[in-house]
């Protein structure tokens, strides 16, 4: 990370920076760091700019954000496949859109409206997410739509709504983090996944605050903590219940807060009785001394913030994990007060806004429910459609994808802003299902692993080439300004949806211009939980973003939620007893290790963009598996060896990295690669019954040293890197 100092115009000129620039925001994580983009043809330059979130700091991904814009793999024309088994060929836009519209009509006529589906993404702007949801419900009248945020924030959304009545990942601004006396991070590695956020943690420490990190790995974040609890994978809820037992036993419950502002405590109190320190220690792999020290630290804190990440949220009982920690915060009275609260750290760039305005399976704009009669009536009036024509909720992401090509399932699918061939659990099965479809369309910047399977591929504009709003992890709505036009032959996703809608006879209902779509979105959201009706492009250009809800043009926005009441019918937060549970599978003699998945500092999501950044790829060029030294020694594995990780679903191949960060019973593999290095080939598709979240984060595995040489292993992994001689690269370059 770097923090640029004050630079004069003369210094800019000397450094080769053009005089004109455009302020916008980074395309990657949900922090949405502010950046300045300057075009010095043929180069595009990026640097940090001051803003309340990143305060002039960027991580390596932010500094390199412009590199994929002009990568030679960039899609610049639609690609069509003339029949199964044929190669993709360039085609004009009219031919591509005509073919898609014809396929939609044919599939829906032959197999029913729900046989054609859409799959969106948490990186899409609010305008795209809104229009994609409307396109599904109004143009196609299909219930078959969901998005890749189901693989990221679904469990947090369910838990926050159950406890507080409202899902905004952080119900307070990130500036509050620095003011908390005690911070607890559960399953989050901020130092590598959101480096600019680390400055708030450092400020908190300088103020005398304490940091507790709960993670099986001794990550860079954990190494900076006052207390690191390296718990057994999958025991997050047991730890929270053990701490609640001690809080109750030590008389540290805020009884006045519990009685005045919550309901349901007594049942949770009875459940916590069963998690005495010695039992909780056995379940978590920690010592009873560690539990007592942590409980005392939390119980004595005047202000406390607990932040949750994907570590405990990408599990098959992750809603219960989250509720267990929320119960602890409520018992301590540390919610709905300044510099206190429970929050979930949204991951994707628009992971917050992307789950508010209609691309979810059960959702209408403004965070309304598609099953609630009043919400349906409101949107039917707004969209001028009959209730009978507005479909109900459909399957969530994982069952939707696994229905592809099945009887009664999807026969056609349009994927926008997602790469499920890499990001879905048990991904080889998902790839097989995608190949069974009668028709697959993908809109993307590059020929991703999913796009390589498609019948039609549409070249889409990247982040710097279009305008639109995003909502960051705090609920702050921001405007990404366009810095340069898309290359010739490339269209925005809004233009693509407009073009299809015109061919389906409803083009007037689907504007192609982002300001028009946002104006419709904000009016559609009026009165909903996520009310954007008082937000406009003009207001966003004047300030530093606006926190929703913002129900009027003169409303300042709502940085802190729940100060007076929670968003429930009676205004009180709800305790929830949880079912005692374990991960869907446990290590045994055949698969004796835990496999944990996660992110690296320099890559992002499925790697479609960061693997096409020369700067970032040079830092992490290949799939790796981190192994504890003792585990590696027992298997005669050295750093740099080729290894194979096998689970009950298959195997992946990678390069060994020896690391003392891990528990001896754990492996760690990042999920940024496709091909044989893709970790989601082997992850567990077991779903949380309430949220539909797969158990990405952990499964049982075994490790073997590859018998072939290292050079052969690396050659076999080359398909995971863009620019190799893999299928996707060859097809993209096919004249």
XYZ file of C-alpha atoms in Angstrom:
735
model
C 0.000 0.000 0.000
C 1.047 3.544 -0.604
C -0.297 6.891 0.459
C 0.557 9.630 -2.019
C 1.433 13.008 -0.632
C 0.220 16.354 -1.891
C 1.225 16.723 -5.527
C 1.367 19.975 -7.420
C 0.361 20.457 -11.023
C 4.040 20.836 -11.889
C 4.839 17.515 -10.232
C 1.967 15.909 -12.135
C 3.310 17.222 -15.416
C 6.814 16.043 -14.589
C 5.462 12.590 -13.769
C 3.654 12.434 -17.093
C 0.127 12.783 -15.711
C -2.332 14.469 -18.102
C -3.987 17.651 -16.869
C -7.513 16.260 -17.119
C -8.660 13.454 -14.847
C -11.844 11.851 -13.588
C -12.578 10.873 -10.008
C -14.197 7.464 -9.670
C -13.952 4.268 -7.598
C -11.989 1.021 -7.753
C -13.672 -1.946 -9.519
C -12.773 -4.544 -6.904
C -13.861 -4.977 -3.285
C -16.765 -3.480 -1.340
C -14.627 -0.822 0.309
C -14.867 0.984 -3.052
C -11.717 3.036 -2.661
C -11.689 6.421 -4.385
C -9.325 6.686 -7.322
C -8.370 9.184 -9.970
C -8.194 8.024 -13.586
C -6.231 9.899 -16.220
C -5.998 8.911 -19.860
C -2.621 9.391 -21.554
C -3.246 7.435 -24.731
C -2.530 4.600 -25.068
C -2.042 4.370 -21.300
C -4.646 4.713 -18.576
C -3.180 5.856 -15.241
C -4.660 5.290 -11.798
C -3.820 6.778 -8.424
C -5.540 7.143 -5.067
C -7.529 10.211 -4.107
C -8.690 11.386 -0.678
C -12.067 10.010 0.403
C -13.635 9.012 3.740
C -13.243 5.285 3.040
C -9.682 4.705 1.824
C -8.232 8.111 2.842
C -5.846 8.183 -0.101
C -4.626 4.578 0.227
C -4.890 1.783 -2.348
C -3.965 -1.892 -2.308
C -2.008 -3.485 -5.186
C -5.230 -4.358 -7.038
C -6.336 -0.722 -6.974
C -3.013 0.569 -8.297
C -3.147 -1.999 -11.128
C -6.874 -1.590 -11.866
C -6.327 -0.077 -15.331
C -4.149 -2.897 -16.660
C -7.002 -5.181 -17.820
C -8.615 -2.336 -19.805
C -6.301 -2.795 -22.785
C -5.267 -6.404 -22.305
C -4.861 -8.303 -25.598
C -7.409 -10.893 -24.431
C -10.110 -8.191 -24.302
C -13.324 -9.145 -26.121
C -14.049 -6.584 -28.848
C -16.806 -8.238 -30.849
C -19.637 -10.714 -30.171
C -18.746 -14.371 -30.616
C -21.205 -17.014 -31.863
C -21.103 -20.791 -31.994
C -22.847 -22.368 -34.976
C -24.015 -25.548 -33.289
C -22.696 -27.671 -30.442
C -19.058 -28.542 -30.928
C -18.419 -25.678 -33.341
C -15.846 -23.025 -32.559
C -16.786 -19.523 -31.558
C -16.604 -17.023 -34.413
C -16.846 -13.225 -34.547
C -20.276 -11.880 -35.469
C -22.025 -8.495 -35.750
C -24.146 -7.287 -32.837
C -27.445 -7.584 -34.682
C -26.829 -11.246 -35.483
C -25.846 -11.973 -31.880
C -28.833 -10.217 -30.307
C -31.247 -11.688 -32.862
C -29.999 -15.164 -32.071
C -30.422 -14.631 -28.318
C -33.946 -13.261 -28.698
C -34.896 -16.156 -30.966
C -33.508 -18.688 -28.470
C -35.431 -17.093 -25.591
C -38.698 -17.273 -27.547
C -38.089 -20.854 -28.644
C -37.111 -22.170 -25.212
C -39.925 -20.419 -23.372
C -42.468 -21.521 -25.968
C -41.330 -25.156 -25.894
C -40.462 -25.586 -22.203
C -42.210 -22.812 -20.266
C -41.160 -19.356 -19.098
C -39.055 -20.614 -16.208
C -36.905 -22.693 -18.567
C -34.878 -19.590 -19.442
C -32.974 -18.024 -16.561
C -30.568 -15.245 -15.679
C -27.526 -15.249 -13.409
C -26.133 -11.910 -12.244
C -23.300 -10.744 -10.063
C -22.317 -8.669 -7.068
C -19.983 -6.597 -9.245
C -22.835 -5.206 -11.336
C -23.787 -1.590 -10.679
C -27.098 -0.861 -8.966
C -28.521 0.136 -12.340
C -27.558 -3.178 -13.931
C -28.815 -5.242 -11.001
C -32.142 -3.397 -11.085
C -32.588 -3.703 -14.845
C -31.538 -7.367 -14.886
C -34.148 -8.179 -12.231
C -36.785 -6.214 -14.090
C -35.800 -7.927 -17.354
C -36.385 -11.329 -15.741
C -39.757 -10.425 -14.202
C -41.203 -8.078 -16.851
C -39.608 -9.009 -20.199
C -39.205 -12.773 -19.677
C -41.732 -13.304 -16.867
C -39.420 -15.975 -15.451
C -38.846 -16.815 -11.819
C -35.413 -18.247 -12.694
C -32.960 -15.576 -11.596
C -30.302 -15.363 -8.909
C -26.742 -14.073 -8.640
C -23.269 -14.948 -7.420
C -23.754 -12.936 -4.227
C -25.628 -16.004 -3.029
C -22.117 -17.448 -2.707
C -20.929 -14.465 -0.672
C -23.436 -12.557 1.486
C -26.588 -14.687 1.544
C -26.156 -15.996 5.084
C -25.333 -12.560 6.473
C -28.446 -11.171 4.795
C -30.683 -13.826 6.374
C -29.163 -13.486 9.847
C -29.236 -9.681 9.887
C -32.878 -9.623 8.804
C -33.834 -12.227 11.396
C -32.123 -10.383 14.245
C -32.475 -6.715 13.299
C -35.202 -6.722 10.627
C -32.845 -5.198 8.046
C -29.769 -6.260 6.102
C -27.118 -3.604 5.688
C -23.740 -5.264 6.121
C -22.372 -2.529 8.362
C -25.057 -0.569 10.222
C -22.448 2.070 11.036
C -19.727 3.941 9.094
C -16.267 2.386 9.017
C -14.929 5.412 10.910
C -16.604 3.927 14.014
C -14.132 1.028 13.923
C -11.340 3.284 15.146
C -13.453 4.380 18.136
C -14.273 0.917 19.509
C -12.518 -0.132 22.695
C -12.547 -3.781 21.560
C -12.742 -5.120 17.999
C -13.465 -8.755 17.187
C -12.849 -10.151 13.699
C -14.480 -13.521 13.027
C -13.199 -15.268 9.895
C -11.837 -12.169 8.170
C -8.321 -11.336 6.979
C -8.508 -7.587 6.440
C -4.782 -7.092 5.877
C -4.988 -9.076 2.623
C -8.610 -8.793 1.503
C -9.217 -5.063 2.220
C -5.803 -3.562 2.999
C -6.877 0.113 3.086
C -9.371 -0.760 5.842
C -6.434 -1.824 8.003
C -5.661 1.827 8.783
C -8.825 2.005 10.921
C -7.645 -0.988 12.931
C -4.258 0.620 13.389
C -5.901 3.839 14.545
C -7.997 1.848 17.010
C -4.825 0.317 18.445
C -3.166 3.737 18.745
C -6.166 4.868 20.794
C -5.541 2.015 23.215
C -8.084 -0.408 21.746
C -7.741 -4.203 21.710
C -8.100 -6.518 18.718
C -9.281 -10.142 18.827
C -8.979 -12.228 15.651
C -10.759 -15.580 15.316
C -9.317 -17.588 12.440
C -7.792 -21.067 12.025
C -4.881 -19.389 10.220
C -2.307 -17.026 11.690
C -2.950 -14.537 8.889
C -1.222 -11.145 8.646
C -4.324 -9.737 10.350
C -4.172 -12.316 13.151
C -0.493 -11.630 13.747
C -1.361 -8.008 14.565
C -4.003 -8.985 17.119
C -3.781 -8.775 20.902
C -5.488 -12.161 21.020
C -5.628 -14.723 18.204
C -7.981 -17.679 18.629
C -6.972 -20.375 16.123
C -10.178 -22.354 16.484
C -10.999 -25.705 14.885
C -12.612 -25.086 11.471
C -16.408 -25.037 11.651
C -16.644 -24.370 15.411
C -17.549 -20.664 15.187
C -21.000 -21.007 16.776
C -19.676 -23.183 19.596
C -17.122 -20.490 20.416
C -19.786 -17.763 20.523
C -22.002 -19.922 22.737
C -19.088 -20.692 25.061
C -18.366 -16.981 25.414
C -22.059 -16.260 26.041
C -22.065 -18.903 28.802
C -19.184 -17.089 30.519
C -20.768 -13.650 30.017
C -23.921 -14.895 31.725
C -22.052 -16.725 34.505
C -19.948 -13.654 35.264
C -22.972 -11.366 35.450
C -21.921 -9.254 32.479
C -25.256 -9.307 30.608
C -26.694 -5.809 30.040
C -30.074 -6.668 31.532
C -31.510 -3.169 31.043
C -30.737 -3.243 27.312
C -31.967 -6.824 26.938
C -35.291 -6.054 28.620
C -35.876 -2.728 26.861
C -34.616 -3.381 23.332
C -34.716 -7.152 22.659
C -36.927 -10.239 22.740
C -36.180 -13.962 23.091
C -33.223 -13.895 25.482
C -34.462 -16.549 27.903
C -34.406 -19.373 25.362
C -30.903 -18.433 24.259
C -29.781 -18.225 27.886
C -30.977 -21.787 28.464
C -29.078 -22.987 25.394
C -25.836 -21.316 26.524
C -25.912 -23.268 29.796
C -24.770 -26.352 27.865
C -21.558 -24.661 26.645
C -19.512 -24.514 29.845
C -15.844 -23.583 29.266
C -14.385 -27.095 29.220
C -16.965 -28.345 26.729
C -16.633 -25.262 24.526
C -12.863 -25.717 24.626
C -13.168 -29.321 23.416
C -15.483 -28.288 20.581
C -13.303 -25.419 19.399
C -9.834 -26.829 19.993
C -9.003 -23.848 22.206
C -8.170 -23.767 25.903
C -10.658 -22.795 28.591
C -8.149 -20.111 29.604
C -8.419 -18.528 26.133
C -12.203 -18.526 26.410
C -12.141 -16.899 29.846
C -9.662 -14.230 28.737
C -11.770 -13.391 25.690
C -15.003 -13.250 27.689
C -13.414 -10.897 30.224
C -12.125 -8.641 27.446
C -15.544 -8.436 25.788
C -17.449 -8.150 29.051
C -15.364 -5.236 30.310
C -15.453 -3.248 27.060
C -17.414 -0.005 27.066
C -17.636 -0.104 23.279
C -17.435 -3.253 21.164
C -17.677 -4.002 17.454
C -17.805 -7.551 16.070
C -17.091 -7.931 12.346
C -17.798 -11.138 10.456
C -16.218 -12.378 7.233
C -16.584 -15.283 4.850
C -14.673 -17.590 7.185
C -17.767 -18.337 9.237
C -20.291 -17.304 6.582
C -19.447 -19.771 3.798
C -20.537 -22.816 5.752
C -23.563 -25.074 5.625
C -24.736 -23.773 9.040
C -23.528 -20.227 8.586
C -26.797 -18.471 9.472
C -26.518 -20.142 12.879
C -22.891 -19.015 13.176
C -23.880 -15.410 12.573
C -26.852 -15.510 14.912
C -24.674 -16.937 17.685
C -22.373 -13.912 17.495
C -25.299 -11.503 17.190
C -26.787 -13.082 20.339
C -23.525 -12.383 22.153
C -23.508 -8.726 21.054
C -27.139 -8.274 22.104
C -26.535 -9.852 25.519
C -23.702 -7.388 26.080
C -25.897 -4.481 24.966
C -23.410 -3.550 22.261
C -25.742 -2.973 19.325
C -27.647 0.168 18.360
C -25.187 2.453 20.155
C -22.401 4.695 18.841
C -19.105 2.849 18.246
C -20.801 -0.489 18.913
C -22.443 -3.114 16.769
C -22.331 -6.307 14.763
C -21.496 -6.117 11.082
C -20.733 -8.378 8.134
C -17.945 -7.298 5.790
C -19.440 -7.334 2.296
C -16.964 -8.707 -0.224
C -17.790 -7.862 -3.846
C -17.593 -4.353 -5.284
C -21.359 -3.892 -5.230
C -22.152 -6.819 -2.984
C -24.376 -4.558 -0.864
C -26.335 -2.775 -3.590
C -26.366 -5.910 -5.718
C -28.521 -7.672 -3.116
C -31.048 -4.855 -2.728
C -32.730 -4.162 -6.055
C -34.071 -7.319 -7.607
C -31.525 -9.760 -9.029
C -32.004 -12.130 -6.075
C -34.363 -15.069 -6.472
C -36.884 -13.781 -3.925
C -36.527 -10.031 -4.240
C -38.015 -6.868 -5.696
C -36.347 -3.411 -5.737
C -35.834 -1.562 -2.469
C -35.158 -4.838 -0.656
C -38.798 -5.861 -1.013
C -39.999 -9.444 -0.978
C -41.426 -10.925 -4.151
C -43.710 -13.080 -1.996
C -45.201 -10.220 0.081
C -48.574 -9.100 -1.299
C -48.035 -5.410 -0.504
C -44.587 -5.393 -2.093
C -45.860 -7.132 -5.203
C -48.740 -4.690 -5.510
C -46.381 -1.712 -5.229
C -44.096 -2.942 -8.017
C -46.950 -4.104 -10.230
C -48.332 -0.558 -10.164
C -44.905 0.924 -10.762
C -44.026 -1.407 -13.643
C -47.595 -1.394 -14.972
C -47.930 -5.180 -14.998
C -50.645 -7.486 -13.682
C -49.958 -9.452 -10.506
C -50.689 -12.666 -12.416
C -47.809 -11.820 -14.786
C -45.281 -11.133 -12.016
C -43.554 -14.446 -11.172
C -42.837 -15.591 -7.638
C -39.510 -16.555 -6.088
C -37.320 -19.105 -7.819
C -34.463 -21.429 -6.905
C -31.309 -19.954 -5.382
C -27.965 -19.961 -7.173
C -26.672 -23.465 -6.548
C -29.869 -25.412 -7.326
C -30.531 -23.053 -10.244
C -27.165 -23.853 -11.818
C -27.473 -27.583 -11.120
C -30.868 -27.611 -12.865
C -29.242 -26.714 -16.193
C -30.167 -29.242 -18.848
C -32.269 -31.281 -16.423
C -35.925 -32.216 -16.932
C -37.999 -29.366 -15.529
C -34.885 -27.225 -15.109
C -33.161 -24.566 -17.173
C -32.759 -25.008 -20.917
C -31.275 -21.555 -21.484
C -29.260 -19.169 -19.318
C -27.894 -15.628 -19.598
C -24.875 -14.990 -17.316
C -23.897 -11.380 -16.648
C -20.953 -10.415 -14.470
C -20.261 -13.897 -13.070
C -18.032 -16.908 -13.734
C -19.793 -19.909 -12.141
C -17.570 -22.401 -13.965
C -14.902 -21.343 -11.448
C -16.877 -19.836 -8.572
C -19.545 -22.504 -7.952
C -18.854 -25.392 -5.548
C -18.216 -28.804 -7.080
C -17.610 -26.813 -10.231
C -16.893 -29.717 -12.579
C -20.503 -30.774 -12.146
C -21.667 -27.199 -12.828
C -19.563 -27.097 -16.001
C -21.155 -30.372 -17.117
C -24.629 -28.926 -16.469
C -23.825 -25.713 -18.369
C -22.702 -27.823 -21.327
C -26.107 -29.565 -21.330
C -27.987 -26.314 -21.881
C -29.671 -25.735 -25.202
C -28.437 -22.163 -25.129
C -25.918 -20.260 -22.974
C -25.187 -16.524 -23.241
C -22.383 -14.763 -21.344
C -21.669 -11.048 -21.141
C -18.092 -10.398 -20.006
C -14.890 -8.437 -20.669
C -12.840 -11.565 -21.402
C -13.451 -15.123 -22.495
C -13.780 -16.460 -18.961
C -14.065 -20.159 -18.205
C -17.864 -19.771 -18.323
C -17.825 -17.695 -21.509
C -15.739 -20.386 -23.218
C -18.754 -22.723 -22.860
C -21.271 -20.252 -24.311
C -23.218 -20.259 -27.561
C -23.076 -16.460 -27.651
C -20.507 -14.238 -25.923
C -21.126 -10.500 -25.678
C -18.234 -8.044 -25.113
C -19.108 -5.727 -22.221
C -17.702 -2.395 -21.097
C -15.408 -2.363 -18.082
C -15.675 -0.226 -14.937
C -13.843 2.842 -16.294
C -15.874 2.879 -19.515
C -19.357 3.439 -18.090
C -21.071 5.324 -15.290
C -23.242 3.909 -12.566
C -23.758 3.697 -8.838
C -22.490 1.165 -6.341
C -23.184 0.771 -2.624
C -20.196 -0.003 -0.479
C -19.924 -2.163 2.622
C -21.185 0.661 4.881
C -24.350 1.246 2.835
C -22.816 4.379 1.287
C -24.126 4.929 -2.261
C -21.362 6.144 -4.596
C -21.192 7.248 -8.219
C -18.608 5.676 -10.486
C -17.912 8.181 -13.237
C -16.945 7.170 -16.763
C -13.307 7.975 -17.437
C -13.010 6.870 -21.073
C -15.258 5.405 -23.782
C -15.453 1.644 -24.401
C -13.399 0.286 -27.315
C -15.211 0.188 -30.664
C -17.494 -2.833 -30.830
C -18.030 -3.036 -27.048
C -21.371 -2.191 -25.383
C -22.496 -1.643 -21.819
C -24.686 -4.244 -20.128
C -27.534 -1.711 -20.058
C -27.266 -1.340 -23.837
C -27.293 -5.123 -24.170
C -30.467 -5.477 -22.088
C -32.095 -2.632 -24.033
C -31.217 -4.288 -27.343
C -32.733 -7.596 -26.252
C -35.820 -5.912 -24.826
C -36.387 -4.154 -28.158
C -36.327 -7.501 -29.937
C -38.789 -8.907 -27.388
C -41.200 -6.023 -27.914
C -40.631 -4.046 -24.687
C -37.638 -1.827 -25.369
C -39.330 1.301 -24.048
C -39.340 -0.206 -20.539
C -35.575 -0.802 -20.533
C -33.526 2.378 -20.962
C -29.903 2.061 -22.036
C -28.731 5.189 -20.207
C -27.533 4.810 -16.636
C -29.001 8.114 -15.286
C -32.451 7.134 -16.574
C -32.202 3.679 -15.021
C -31.088 5.105 -11.676
C -33.962 7.579 -11.651
C -36.347 4.658 -12.156
C -34.562 2.580 -9.522
C -34.744 5.279 -6.856
C -38.465 5.769 -7.479
C -39.045 2.011 -7.430
C -37.240 1.767 -4.085
C -39.315 4.497 -2.411
C -40.842 3.228 0.827
C -38.770 0.023 0.780
C -36.217 -1.024 3.361
C -33.390 0.091 1.041
C -34.936 3.445 0.121
C -32.837 5.368 -2.422
C -35.599 7.794 -3.420
C -33.773 10.872 -2.087
C -30.516 10.059 -3.870
C -29.613 11.514 -7.263
C -26.543 11.698 -9.474
C -26.382 15.427 -8.759
C -26.268 14.876 -4.986
C -23.673 12.126 -5.335
C -21.441 14.401 -7.413
C -21.646 17.095 -4.749
C -20.568 15.029 -1.744
C -18.922 11.900 -0.395
C -21.721 9.429 -1.007
C -25.058 9.027 0.757
C -25.986 6.277 3.214
C -29.325 4.590 2.664
C -32.097 4.773 3.659
C -32.506 8.245 2.183
C -36.244 8.811 1.679
C -36.198 12.428 0.459
C -34.138 14.937 -1.488
C -33.541 16.924 1.713
C -32.687 13.847 3.810
C -28.979 13.593 4.769
C -28.878 9.793 4.653
C -28.491 7.357 7.543
C -24.892 6.506 8.503
C -25.937 4.745 11.741
C -28.907 2.421 11.980
C -30.830 1.164 15.029
C -29.958 4.020 17.417
C -33.617 4.392 18.441
C -35.294 1.219 17.239
C -34.612 -1.880 15.190
C -36.367 -2.507 11.875
C -38.748 -5.090 13.332
C -42.470 -4.839 13.923
C -42.076 -3.917 17.603
C -38.771 -2.096 17.173
C -36.850 -4.692 19.203
C -33.952 -6.902 18.152
C -34.539 -10.644 18.304
C -32.404 -13.286 19.988
C -32.428 -16.629 18.155
C -31.526 -20.025 19.610
C -29.489 -21.991 17.103
C -29.264 -25.654 16.294
C -26.052 -27.244 17.545
C -24.338 -28.506 14.438
C -21.060 -29.507 12.799
C -19.664 -29.056 9.293
C -21.272 -31.193 6.609
C -18.225 -33.443 6.558
C -15.424 -34.057 9.030
C -11.861 -35.341 8.508
C -11.453 -39.113 8.705
C -8.832 -41.717 7.873
C -9.358 -41.301 4.111
C -9.456 -37.494 4.156
C -7.559 -36.516 7.320
C -7.043 -32.778 6.724
C -9.208 -29.673 6.613
C -9.096 -27.777 3.310
C -9.771 -24.067 3.825
C -10.316 -21.686 0.903
C -9.917 -17.942 0.591
C -8.380 -14.961 -1.164
C -4.862 -13.696 -1.812
C -3.717 -10.088 -1.553
C -3.230 -9.545 -5.288
C -6.077 -11.555 -6.818
C -9.825 -11.230 -6.750
C -12.757 -13.641 -7.069
C -12.347 -16.052 -10.010
C -9.372 -14.048 -11.302
C -10.925 -13.098 -14.644
C -9.533 -9.559 -14.295
C -6.564 -9.886 -11.933
C -5.069 -12.793 -13.863
C -4.962 -10.354 -16.781
C -3.005 -7.769 -14.833
C 0.712 -8.340 -15.570
C 1.714 -6.632 -12.328
C -0.537 -8.773 -10.162
C 0.049 -12.014 -12.048
C 3.796 -11.613 -11.636
C 3.284 -11.540 -7.846
C 1.083 -14.674 -7.733
C 1.440 -16.492 -11.063
C 0.054 -19.942 -10.278
C -2.338 -21.922 -8.073
C -0.822 -22.828 -4.717
C -1.694 -24.854 -1.631
C -0.324 -23.772 1.748
C 0.798 -26.649 3.996
C 2.003 -26.721 7.595
C 5.723 -27.647 7.800
C 5.090 -30.780 9.870
C 2.425 -31.999 7.446
C 4.749 -31.358 4.517
C 7.618 -33.130 6.249
C 5.516 -36.219 6.893
C 4.572 -36.390 3.208
C 8.081 -35.496 1.966
C 6.788 -32.357 0.277
C 9.050 -29.359 -0.251
C 8.175 -25.781 -1.176
C 7.600 -25.585 -4.935
C 6.677 -29.250 -5.367
C 3.644 -30.159 -7.398
C 0.877 -31.515 -5.160
C -2.581 -32.988 -5.535
C -5.421 -32.231 -3.111
C -8.287 -34.723 -3.197
C -11.711 -34.554 -1.586
C -14.850 -36.641 -2.014
C -15.643 -34.595 -5.137
C -12.392 -34.782 -7.046
C -8.868 -33.393 -7.151
C -7.000 -30.187 -7.824
C -3.344 -29.724 -8.718
C -1.208 -26.887 -7.408
C 2.232 -25.855 -6.224
C 3.180 -26.411 -2.569
C 3.755 -23.432 -0.319
C 5.036 -24.218 3.192
C 3.503 -21.977 5.846
C 3.501 -21.840 9.618
C 0.317 -19.723 9.456
C -1.756 -22.906 9.393
C -2.922 -25.322 12.026
C -1.178 -28.661 11.481
C -4.499 -30.229 10.436
C -5.273 -27.627 7.748
C -4.474 -26.795 4.136
C -5.222 -23.467 2.488
C -5.976 -22.943 -1.224
C -7.050 -19.684 -2.911
C -9.961 -19.747 -5.356
C -8.666 -17.445 -8.117
C -7.854 -20.034 -10.789
C -9.670 -22.196 -13.275
C -8.620 -25.465 -14.859
C -6.895 -28.124 -12.771
C -5.874 -25.504 -10.212
C -9.465 -24.523 -9.416
C -10.198 -25.202 -5.754
C -13.952 -25.206 -6.340
C -13.559 -28.457 -8.260
C -13.353 -30.053 -4.817
C -15.388 -27.815 -2.462
C -18.560 -29.073 -0.806
C -21.946 -28.023 -2.292
C -23.776 -28.753 0.995
C -26.154 -25.795 1.502
C -27.259 -23.789 4.493
C -30.982 -24.626 4.735
C -31.997 -20.998 5.302
C -29.723 -19.032 2.979
C -28.675 -21.485 0.270
C -25.010 -20.748 1.022
C -22.674 -23.594 -0.012
C -19.953 -24.822 2.334
C -17.102 -23.283 0.340
C -14.918 -22.536 3.302
C -14.037 -25.997 4.574
C -14.128 -29.666 3.698
C -12.091 -32.787 4.456
C -9.185 -33.591 2.147
C -6.017 -35.560 1.636
C -2.722 -34.363 0.202
C -0.243 -36.133 -2.059
C 2.992 -35.176 -3.720
C 2.753 -35.355 -7.497
C 4.809 -38.166 -8.953
C 5.569 -36.289 -12.182
C 8.154 -33.530 -12.225
C 7.515 -29.938 -11.273
C 7.834 -28.707 -14.855
C 5.081 -31.092 -15.999
C 2.815 -30.026 -13.144
C 3.324 -26.346 -13.963
C 2.650 -27.026 -17.640
C -0.627 -28.743 -16.773
C -1.649 -25.700 -14.735
C -0.925 -23.213 -17.524
C -4.559 -23.238 -18.666
C -5.407 -21.442 -15.441
C -3.435 -18.410 -16.644
C -4.743 -16.157 -19.465
C -2.487 -16.025 -22.470
C -1.642 -19.722 -22.252
C -2.458 -22.195 -24.996
C -5.655 -23.273 -23.270
C -9.044 -23.746 -24.919
C -10.447 -20.381 -23.870
C -7.488 -18.503 -25.356
C -7.580 -20.413 -28.623
C -11.311 -19.934 -29.071
C -11.124 -16.229 -28.384
C -8.437 -15.750 -31.021
C -10.265 -17.869 -33.610
C -10.686 -15.594 -36.679
